Amino acid sequence: MGTADSEVALVTGAGGAIGSEICRALRAAGIRVALADVDEAALERTAADLGPGDDLASFAADLADDRQTAGLPDRVREHFGGLDILVNNAGVREVVPLLDLTPGQWRRTLDIDLVAPFVLSRAAIPGMIAQGGGKIVNVASMAGLSAFRDRAAYSSAKAGLIMLTKVTAVECGDQGIRCNAVAPGVVETPMTSSFFGSADLTASIRANTPMRRWCGPAEIAEPVVFLCGPQARFVNGAVIPVDGGWTAGYYGAELSPRPKES
Ligand SMILES: NC(=O)c1ccc[n+]([C@@H]2O[C@H](COP(=O)([O-])OP(=O)(O)OC[C@H]3O[C@@H](n4cnc5c(N)ncnc54)[C@H](O)[C@@H]3O)[C@@H](O)[C@H]2O)c1
């Protein structure tokens, strides 16, 4: 548990499945955590689940609103006295065929998944530089590395977030800022709950994943903590796929007589 001189992390989407596990894992690493989300009930659930402590604080904010987004780092600094780590984890996803996707859906997805991480980074970085450095971890997706059907806005936003990660690393690395990303594969969360009721879909996930399974939110949180920590002190501009090997290549079980499908 973090003490008064521990590092401070701001985690967006902290009310969600992956965000709450990131908060738990950062806290377990001794980091104080600012939980941010638009959904106040979800924020309260995460805070209750993590348990009491003055190393945690909740901040309601709608990341679709630039003014609220840009104001978050200062709210966190006012509360904790500093901000060392930003985890851009909040995200939304539309699963709509390209030709049915409206410009409004496109813009909303890009606003939350790409514009907000930019606005937050821009607001957080000057204070980080002033205090001697900082770390940013962006939660992208394997859909930002490979194209997926019916996810034009989501895949485009996550691909943009991967490039924002690299530009931030290149532009701010000489000022003590490290910026990296994780690109999760299929994680069992409410966002993907519809997958797990269908035998066809779970078989398809297994068929595409060399490790033959999907993962839980904690398996995303642990690489995020690594990227925030001293063991990653020379890691900058990296994108770590956390997808069981999905985007490493084509699993291609049907091309080989060897693997037996269960
Ligand atoms: N679940 C997966 O399989 C998966 C795979 C790859 C990447 N991801 C990414 O991981 C991240 C977390 O996803 P999750 O599965 O935990 O989803 P989730 O829906 O459980 O959590 C997302 C959180 O973001 C918050 N949020 C949404 N819009 C917001 C806004 N305007 N302002 C503030 N907060 C807002 C939601 O309230 C929610 O608490 C997302 O960026 C997602 O794209 C998830």
mmCIF file of C-alpha atoms and ligand atoms in Angstrom:
data_model
loop_
_atom_site.group_PDB
_atom_site.id
_atom_site.type_symbol
_atom_site.label_atom_id
_atom_site.label_comp_id
_atom_site.label_asym_id
_atom_site.label_seq_id
_atom_site.Cartn_x
_atom_site.Cartn_y
_atom_site.Cartn_z
ATOM 1 C CA MET A 1 0.000 0.000 0.000
ATOM 2 C CA GLY A 2 1.311 3.453 -0.924
ATOM 3 C CA THR A 3 2.485 5.947 1.687
ATOM 4 C CA ALA A 4 2.569 9.764 1.613
ATOM 5 C CA ASP A 5 5.771 9.817 -0.471
ATOM 6 C CA SER A 6 4.832 6.986 -2.863
ATOM 7 C CA GLU A 7 4.334 7.533 -6.565
ATOM 8 C CA VAL A 8 0.850 8.521 -7.755
ATOM 9 C CA ALA A 9 -0.930 6.929 -10.738
ATOM 10 C CA LEU A 10 -4.033 8.202 -12.517
ATOM 11 C CA VAL A 11 -6.001 5.328 -14.080
ATOM 12 C CA THR A 12 -8.913 6.099 -16.417
ATOM 13 C CA GLY A 13 -11.736 3.609 -16.832
ATOM 14 C CA ALA A 14 -11.040 2.528 -13.245
ATOM 15 C CA GLY A 15 -14.662 1.433 -12.866
ATOM 16 C CA GLY A 16 -14.215 -1.179 -15.597
ATOM 17 C CA ALA A 17 -12.952 -4.719 -15.546
ATOM 18 C CA ILE A 18 -9.362 -4.130 -16.702
ATOM 19 C CA GLY A 19 -9.093 -0.691 -15.070
ATOM 20 C CA SER A 20 -10.024 -1.980 -11.628
ATOM 21 C CA GLU A 21 -7.401 -4.738 -11.894
ATOM 22 C CA ILE A 22 -4.792 -2.192 -12.989
ATOM 23 C CA CYS A 23 -5.650 -0.123 -9.879
ATOM 24 C CA ARG A 24 -5.369 -3.211 -7.669
ATOM 25 C CA ALA A 25 -2.007 -4.213 -9.147
ATOM 26 C CA LEU A 26 -0.537 -0.682 -8.947
ATOM 27 C CA ARG A 27 -1.677 -0.400 -5.340
ATOM 28 C CA ALA A 28 -0.119 -3.773 -4.540
ATOM 29 C CA ALA A 29 3.131 -2.355 -5.982
ATOM 30 C CA GLY A 30 2.982 0.457 -3.390
ATOM 31 C CA ILE A 31 1.665 3.152 -5.707
ATOM 32 C CA ARG A 32 -1.095 5.595 -4.694
ATOM 33 C CA VAL A 33 -3.948 5.472 -7.185
ATOM 34 C CA ALA A 34 -6.391 8.058 -8.529
ATOM 35 C CA LEU A 35 -9.404 6.223 -9.953
ATOM 36 C CA ALA A 36 -11.190 8.069 -12.788
ATOM 37 C CA ASP A 37 -14.364 7.114 -14.643
ATOM 38 C CA VAL A 38 -17.553 8.670 -15.994
ATOM 39 C CA ASP A 39 -19.615 5.992 -14.256
ATOM 40 C CA GLU A 40 -19.760 7.030 -10.599
ATOM 41 C CA ALA A 41 -21.496 3.824 -9.460
ATOM 42 C CA ALA A 42 -18.734 1.777 -11.116
ATOM 43 C CA LEU A 43 -16.105 3.956 -9.447
ATOM 44 C CA GLU A 44 -17.733 3.325 -6.081
ATOM 45 C CA ARG A 45 -17.798 -0.429 -6.760
ATOM 46 C CA THR A 46 -14.086 -0.463 -7.589
ATOM 47 C CA ALA A 47 -13.216 1.637 -4.545
ATOM 48 C CA ALA A 48 -15.297 -0.635 -2.282
ATOM 49 C CA ASP A 49 -13.735 -3.718 -3.839
ATOM 50 C CA LEU A 50 -10.197 -2.394 -3.341
ATOM 51 C CA GLY A 51 -10.945 -1.525 0.279
ATOM 52 C CA PRO A 52 -10.325 1.609 2.323
ATOM 53 C CA GLY A 53 -7.116 3.615 2.422
ATOM 54 C CA ASP A 54 -5.905 7.159 1.891
ATOM 55 C CA ASP A 55 -3.699 5.790 -0.911
ATOM 56 C CA LEU A 56 -6.836 5.733 -3.141
ATOM 57 C CA ALA A 57 -9.118 8.541 -4.340
ATOM 58 C CA SER A 58 -11.936 8.639 -6.903
ATOM 59 C CA PHE A 59 -12.482 11.291 -9.569
ATOM 60 C CA ALA A 60 -15.638 11.374 -11.683
ATOM 61 C CA ALA A 61 -14.951 12.766 -15.170
ATOM 62 C CA ASP A 62 -16.366 12.394 -18.657
ATOM 63 C CA LEU A 63 -13.468 11.925 -21.051
ATOM 64 C CA ALA A 64 -15.699 12.888 -23.975
ATOM 65 C CA ASP A 65 -15.518 16.441 -22.574
ATOM 66 C CA ASP A 66 -12.090 17.999 -23.287
ATOM 67 C CA ARG A 67 -12.384 20.492 -20.442
ATOM 68 C CA GLN A 68 -13.072 17.789 -17.837
ATOM 69 C CA THR A 69 -10.328 15.604 -19.327
ATOM 70 C CA ALA A 70 -7.719 18.356 -19.326
ATOM 71 C CA GLY A 71 -8.589 19.256 -15.725
ATOM 72 C CA LEU A 72 -8.065 15.753 -14.311
ATOM 73 C CA PRO A 73 -4.268 15.821 -13.744
ATOM 74 C CA ASP A 74 -4.533 19.031 -11.673
ATOM 75 C CA ARG A 75 -7.373 17.553 -9.585
ATOM 76 C CA VAL A 76 -5.154 14.546 -8.865
ATOM 77 C CA ARG A 77 -2.141 16.744 -8.040
ATOM 78 C CA GLU A 78 -4.264 18.870 -5.710
ATOM 79 C CA HIS A 79 -5.369 15.764 -3.864
ATOM 80 C CA PHE A 80 -2.139 13.747 -3.724
ATOM 81 C CA GLY A 81 0.514 16.429 -4.243
ATOM 82 C CA GLY A 82 1.922 14.900 -7.437
ATOM 83 C CA LEU A 83 1.291 12.736 -10.494
ATOM 84 C CA ASP A 84 3.925 10.254 -11.704
ATOM 85 C CA ILE A 85 1.994 7.753 -13.835
ATOM 86 C CA LEU A 86 -0.884 8.082 -16.290
ATOM 87 C CA VAL A 87 -2.684 4.942 -17.472
ATOM 88 C CA ASN A 88 -5.015 5.706 -20.377
ATOM 89 C CA ASN A 89 -7.278 2.685 -20.042
ATOM 90 C CA ALA A 90 -10.855 3.966 -20.557
ATOM 91 C CA GLY A 91 -12.309 2.862 -23.853
ATOM 92 C CA VAL A 92 -15.501 2.219 -25.775
ATOM 93 C CA ARG A 93 -16.116 0.004 -28.769
ATOM 94 C CA GLU A 94 -18.790 -0.156 -31.469
ATOM 95 C CA VAL A 95 -19.249 -3.451 -33.305
ATOM 96 C CA VAL A 96 -20.976 -2.213 -36.461
ATOM 97 C CA PRO A 97 -20.314 -3.023 -40.136
ATOM 98 C CA LEU A 98 -18.294 -0.294 -41.844
ATOM 99 C CA LEU A 99 -21.151 0.738 -44.138
ATOM 100 C CA ASP A 100 -23.586 1.086 -41.229
ATOM 101 C CA LEU A 101 -21.216 2.975 -38.920
ATOM 102 C CA THR A 102 -22.342 6.585 -38.577
ATOM 103 C CA PRO A 103 -19.946 9.550 -38.442
ATOM 104 C CA GLY A 104 -21.333 10.211 -34.962
ATOM 105 C CA GLN A 105 -20.374 6.694 -33.764
ATOM 106 C CA TRP A 106 -16.965 7.088 -35.408
ATOM 107 C CA ARG A 107 -16.352 10.432 -33.697
ATOM 108 C CA ARG A 108 -17.556 9.252 -30.272
ATOM 109 C CA THR A 109 -15.226 6.225 -30.374
ATOM 110 C CA LEU A 110 -12.265 8.334 -31.475
ATOM 111 C CA ASP A 111 -13.075 11.001 -28.867
ATOM 112 C CA ILE A 112 -12.857 8.564 -25.958
ATOM 113 C CA ASP A 113 -10.283 6.068 -27.250
ATOM 114 C CA LEU A 114 -7.832 8.468 -28.911
ATOM 115 C CA VAL A 115 -8.553 12.170 -28.339
ATOM 116 C CA ALA A 116 -8.912 11.781 -24.548
ATOM 117 C CA PRO A 117 -5.522 10.013 -24.124
ATOM 118 C CA PHE A 118 -3.943 12.864 -26.122
ATOM 119 C CA VAL A 119 -5.690 15.570 -24.074
ATOM 120 C CA LEU A 120 -4.774 13.823 -20.815
ATOM 121 C CA SER A 121 -1.151 13.265 -21.839
ATOM 122 C CA ARG A 122 -0.847 16.905 -22.889
ATOM 123 C CA ALA A 123 -2.250 18.006 -19.514
ATOM 124 C CA ALA A 124 -0.169 15.568 -17.445
ATOM 125 C CA ILE A 125 3.267 15.774 -19.081
ATOM 126 C CA PRO A 126 4.373 19.352 -18.180
ATOM 127 C CA GLY A 127 3.936 18.652 -14.446
ATOM 128 C CA MET A 128 5.745 15.306 -14.837
ATOM 129 C CA ILE A 129 8.670 17.040 -16.542
ATOM 130 C CA ALA A 130 8.721 19.681 -13.793
ATOM 131 C CA GLN A 131 8.967 16.975 -11.132
ATOM 132 C CA GLY A 132 11.764 15.135 -12.953
ATOM 133 C CA GLY A 133 9.915 12.583 -15.106
ATOM 134 C CA GLY A 134 6.889 10.372 -15.468
ATOM 135 C CA LYS A 135 5.406 7.312 -17.113
ATOM 136 C CA ILE A 136 2.445 6.855 -19.435
ATOM 137 C CA VAL A 137 0.910 3.518 -20.346
ATOM 138 C CA ASN A 138 -1.763 3.421 -23.027
ATOM 139 C CA VAL A 139 -4.143 0.472 -23.126
ATOM 140 C CA ALA A 140 -4.530 -0.151 -26.855
ATOM 141 C CA SER A 141 -5.782 -3.450 -28.348
ATOM 142 C CA MET A 142 -4.730 -6.163 -30.742
ATOM 143 C CA ALA A 143 -7.422 -4.534 -32.909
ATOM 144 C CA GLY A 144 -4.987 -1.624 -33.265
ATOM 145 C CA LEU A 145 -2.320 -3.987 -34.618
ATOM 146 C CA SER A 146 -4.541 -6.091 -36.906
ATOM 147 C CA ALA A 147 -7.755 -5.177 -38.676
ATOM 148 C CA PHE A 148 -10.917 -6.740 -37.283
ATOM 149 C CA ARG A 149 -14.278 -6.816 -39.072
ATOM 150 C CA ASP A 150 -17.021 -4.451 -37.870
ATOM 151 C CA ARG A 151 -14.621 -2.454 -35.714
ATOM 152 C CA ALA A 152 -13.536 0.335 -38.080
ATOM 153 C CA ALA A 153 -13.676 3.121 -35.500
ATOM 154 C CA TYR A 154 -12.261 1.021 -32.654
ATOM 155 C CA SER A 155 -9.385 -0.453 -34.701
ATOM 156 C CA SER A 156 -8.554 2.971 -36.152
ATOM 157 C CA ALA A 157 -8.612 4.623 -32.719
ATOM 158 C CA LYS A 158 -6.389 1.943 -31.179
ATOM 159 C CA ALA A 159 -3.948 2.104 -34.120
ATOM 160 C CA GLY A 160 -3.844 5.862 -33.547
ATOM 161 C CA LEU A 161 -3.227 5.323 -29.833
ATOM 162 C CA ILE A 162 -0.273 3.067 -30.675
ATOM 163 C CA MET A 163 1.205 5.830 -32.851
ATOM 164 C CA LEU A 164 0.481 8.464 -30.157
ATOM 165 C CA THR A 165 2.460 6.203 -27.781
ATOM 166 C CA LYS A 166 5.454 6.189 -30.128
ATOM 167 C CA VAL A 167 5.331 9.923 -30.878
ATOM 168 C CA THR A 168 5.124 10.727 -27.162
ATOM 169 C CA ALA A 169 8.099 8.433 -26.488
ATOM 170 C CA VAL A 170 10.166 10.044 -29.242
ATOM 171 C CA GLU A 171 9.215 13.612 -28.400
ATOM 172 C CA CYS A 172 9.324 13.502 -24.586
ATOM 173 C CA GLY A 173 11.875 10.761 -23.815
ATOM 174 C CA ASP A 174 14.664 13.332 -23.420
ATOM 175 C CA GLN A 175 12.608 15.039 -20.716
ATOM 176 C CA GLY A 176 12.244 11.945 -18.547
ATOM 177 C CA ILE A 177 8.926 10.729 -19.894
ATOM 178 C CA ARG A 178 8.552 7.057 -20.830
ATOM 179 C CA CYS A 179 5.456 6.198 -22.853
ATOM 180 C CA ASN A 180 4.509 2.619 -23.701
ATOM 181 C CA ALA A 181 1.414 0.614 -24.597
ATOM 182 C CA VAL A 182 -0.103 -2.784 -24.045
ATOM 183 C CA ALA A 183 -2.249 -4.300 -26.770
ATOM 184 C CA PRO A 184 -4.589 -6.815 -25.127
ATOM 185 C CA GLY A 185 -6.141 -9.732 -26.983
ATOM 186 C CA VAL A 186 -9.468 -11.152 -25.852
ATOM 187 C CA VAL A 187 -10.016 -10.505 -22.161
ATOM 188 C CA GLU A 188 -13.030 -11.877 -20.359
ATOM 189 C CA THR A 189 -14.838 -8.695 -19.240
ATOM 190 C CA PRO A 190 -18.350 -7.224 -19.627
ATOM 191 C CA MET A 191 -17.112 -5.629 -22.916
ATOM 192 C CA THR A 192 -16.648 -9.126 -24.359
ATOM 193 C CA SER A 193 -19.229 -11.056 -22.308
ATOM 194 C CA SER A 194 -21.278 -11.809 -25.428
ATOM 195 C CA PHE A 195 -18.361 -13.916 -26.754
ATOM 196 C CA PHE A 196 -18.420 -16.325 -23.897
ATOM 197 C CA GLY A 197 -22.027 -17.473 -24.265
ATOM 198 C CA SER A 198 -21.323 -18.824 -27.737
ATOM 199 C CA ALA A 199 -19.519 -22.107 -28.401
ATOM 200 C CA ASP A 200 -18.688 -20.920 -31.947
ATOM 201 C CA LEU A 201 -17.051 -17.747 -30.668
ATOM 202 C CA THR A 202 -15.035 -19.412 -27.923
ATOM 203 C CA ALA A 203 -13.888 -22.047 -30.435
ATOM 204 C CA SER A 204 -12.883 -19.260 -32.814
ATOM 205 C CA ILE A 205 -10.893 -17.470 -30.088
ATOM 206 C CA ARG A 206 -9.060 -20.697 -29.272
ATOM 207 C CA ALA A 207 -8.486 -21.409 -32.960
ATOM 208 C CA ASN A 208 -6.795 -18.011 -33.415
ATOM 209 C CA THR A 209 -4.736 -17.949 -30.225
ATOM 210 C CA PRO A 210 -1.516 -19.979 -30.082
ATOM 211 C CA MET A 211 -1.940 -20.251 -26.299
ATOM 212 C CA ARG A 212 -5.424 -21.736 -26.913
ATOM 213 C CA ARG A 213 -7.251 -19.509 -24.442
ATOM 214 C CA TRP A 214 -8.300 -15.955 -23.627
ATOM 215 C CA CYS A 215 -7.174 -14.150 -20.494
ATOM 216 C CA GLY A 216 -8.445 -12.398 -17.389
ATOM 217 C CA PRO A 217 -7.998 -8.687 -16.536
ATOM 218 C CA ALA A 218 -5.140 -9.352 -14.094
ATOM 219 C CA GLU A 219 -3.044 -10.692 -16.982
ATOM 220 C CA ILE A 220 -3.279 -7.235 -18.594
ATOM 221 C CA ALA A 221 -2.672 -5.383 -15.314
ATOM 222 C CA GLU A 222 0.649 -7.090 -14.586
ATOM 223 C CA PRO A 223 2.416 -5.941 -17.789
ATOM 224 C CA VAL A 224 1.042 -2.425 -17.130
ATOM 225 C CA VAL A 225 2.689 -2.421 -13.685
ATOM 226 C CA PHE A 226 5.939 -3.678 -15.249
ATOM 227 C CA LEU A 227 5.896 -0.779 -17.743
ATOM 228 C CA CYS A 228 5.368 1.693 -14.866
ATOM 229 C CA GLY A 229 8.159 0.272 -12.746
ATOM 230 C CA PRO A 230 11.944 0.511 -12.473
ATOM 231 C CA GLN A 231 12.508 -2.790 -14.295
ATOM 232 C CA ALA A 232 11.240 -1.062 -17.439
ATOM 233 C CA ARG A 233 13.382 2.071 -16.941
ATOM 234 C CA PHE A 234 14.852 1.870 -20.480
ATOM 235 C CA VAL A 235 11.620 0.739 -22.167
ATOM 236 C CA ASN A 236 10.157 3.633 -24.148
ATOM 237 C CA GLY A 237 7.859 3.593 -27.170
ATOM 238 C CA ALA A 238 7.184 -0.135 -26.867
ATOM 239 C CA VAL A 239 3.896 -1.821 -27.657
ATOM 240 C CA ILE A 240 3.529 -5.123 -25.842
ATOM 241 C CA PRO A 241 0.903 -7.420 -27.318
ATOM 242 C CA VAL A 242 -0.758 -9.295 -24.446
ATOM 243 C CA ASP A 243 -2.765 -11.591 -26.665
ATOM 244 C CA GLY A 244 -1.423 -15.110 -26.227
ATOM 245 C CA GLY A 245 0.297 -14.782 -29.616
ATOM 246 C CA TRP A 246 -2.799 -13.901 -31.700
ATOM 247 C CA THR A 247 -1.086 -11.067 -33.619
ATOM 248 C CA ALA A 248 2.322 -12.796 -33.840
ATOM 249 C CA GLY A 249 1.134 -14.666 -36.892
ATOM 250 C CA TYR A 250 -1.409 -17.100 -38.176
ATOM 251 C CA TYR A 251 -2.019 -20.075 -35.890
ATOM 252 C CA GLY A 252 -3.129 -22.141 -38.878
ATOM 253 C CA ALA A 253 -4.022 -25.420 -37.117
ATOM 254 C CA GLU A 254 -5.823 -26.540 -40.254
ATOM 255 C CA LEU A 255 -2.607 -26.203 -42.289
ATOM 256 C CA SER A 256 -0.782 -28.728 -40.125
ATOM 257 C CA PRO A 257 -1.695 -32.363 -39.556
ATOM 258 C CA ARG A 258 -0.047 -32.260 -36.099
ATOM 259 C CA PRO A 259 -2.094 -30.224 -33.568
ATOM 260 C CA LYS A 260 -5.262 -31.924 -32.389
ATOM 261 C CA GLU A 261 -8.245 -29.602 -31.908
ATOM 262 C CA SER A 262 -10.035 -30.246 -28.596
HETATM 263 N N1 LIG B 1 -12.043 -6.543 -22.868
HETATM 264 C C1 LIG B 1 -11.233 -6.832 -23.878
HETATM 265 O O1 LIG B 1 -11.233 -7.945 -24.420
HETATM 266 C C2 LIG B 1 -10.268 -5.800 -24.384
HETATM 267 C C3 LIG B 1 -9.399 -6.176 -25.407
HETATM 268 C C4 LIG B 1 -8.487 -5.234 -25.891
HETATM 269 C C5 LIG B 1 -8.447 -3.959 -25.363
HETATM 270 N N2 LIG B 1 -9.330 -3.618 -24.370
HETATM 271 C C6 LIG B 1 -9.245 -2.246 -23.876
HETATM 272 O O2 LIG B 1 -9.079 -2.253 -22.483
HETATM 273 C C7 LIG B 1 -9.640 -1.066 -21.931
HETATM 274 C C8 LIG B 1 -10.558 -1.434 -20.769
HETATM 275 O O3 LIG B 1 -11.595 -2.268 -21.287
HETATM 276 P P1 LIG B 1 -12.550 -3.159 -20.357
HETATM 277 O O4 LIG B 1 -12.700 -4.470 -21.036
HETATM 278 O O5 LIG B 1 -12.122 -3.096 -18.942
HETATM 279 O O6 LIG B 1 -13.917 -2.366 -20.598
HETATM 280 P P2 LIG B 1 -15.014 -1.870 -19.540
HETATM 281 O O7 LIG B 1 -16.186 -1.461 -20.373
HETATM 282 O O8 LIG B 1 -15.201 -2.879 -18.448
HETATM 283 O O9 LIG B 1 -14.307 -0.571 -18.927
HETATM 284 C C9 LIG B 1 -14.180 0.630 -19.625
HETATM 285 C C10 LIG B 1 -14.381 1.757 -18.620
HETATM 286 O O10 LIG B 1 -14.214 2.997 -19.324
HETATM 287 C C11 LIG B 1 -15.179 3.877 -18.823
HETATM 288 N N3 LIG B 1 -15.513 4.923 -19.789
HETATM 289 C C12 LIG B 1 -16.187 4.785 -20.949
HETATM 290 N N4 LIG B 1 -16.423 5.979 -21.495
HETATM 291 C C13 LIG B 1 -15.890 6.891 -20.653
HETATM 292 C C14 LIG B 1 -15.850 8.319 -20.643
HETATM 293 N N5 LIG B 1 -16.443 9.035 -21.614
HETATM 294 N N6 LIG B 1 -15.219 8.942 -19.631
HETATM 295 C C15 LIG B 1 -14.656 8.235 -18.610
HETATM 296 N N7 LIG B 1 -14.696 6.889 -18.559
HETATM 297 C C16 LIG B 1 -15.305 6.240 -19.566
HETATM 298 C C17 LIG B 1 -16.423 3.021 -18.571
HETATM 299 O O11 LIG B 1 -17.344 3.652 -17.682
HETATM 300 C C18 LIG B 1 -15.788 1.755 -18.013
HETATM 301 O O12 LIG B 1 -15.759 1.773 -16.601
HETATM 302 C C19 LIG B 1 -10.359 -0.358 -23.071
HETATM 303 O O13 LIG B 1 -9.537 0.678 -23.578
HETATM 304 C C20 LIG B 1 -10.512 -1.454 -24.102
HETATM 305 O O14 LIG B 1 -10.592 -0.948 -25.414
HETATM 306 C C21 LIG B 1 -10.237 -4.502 -23.873
#
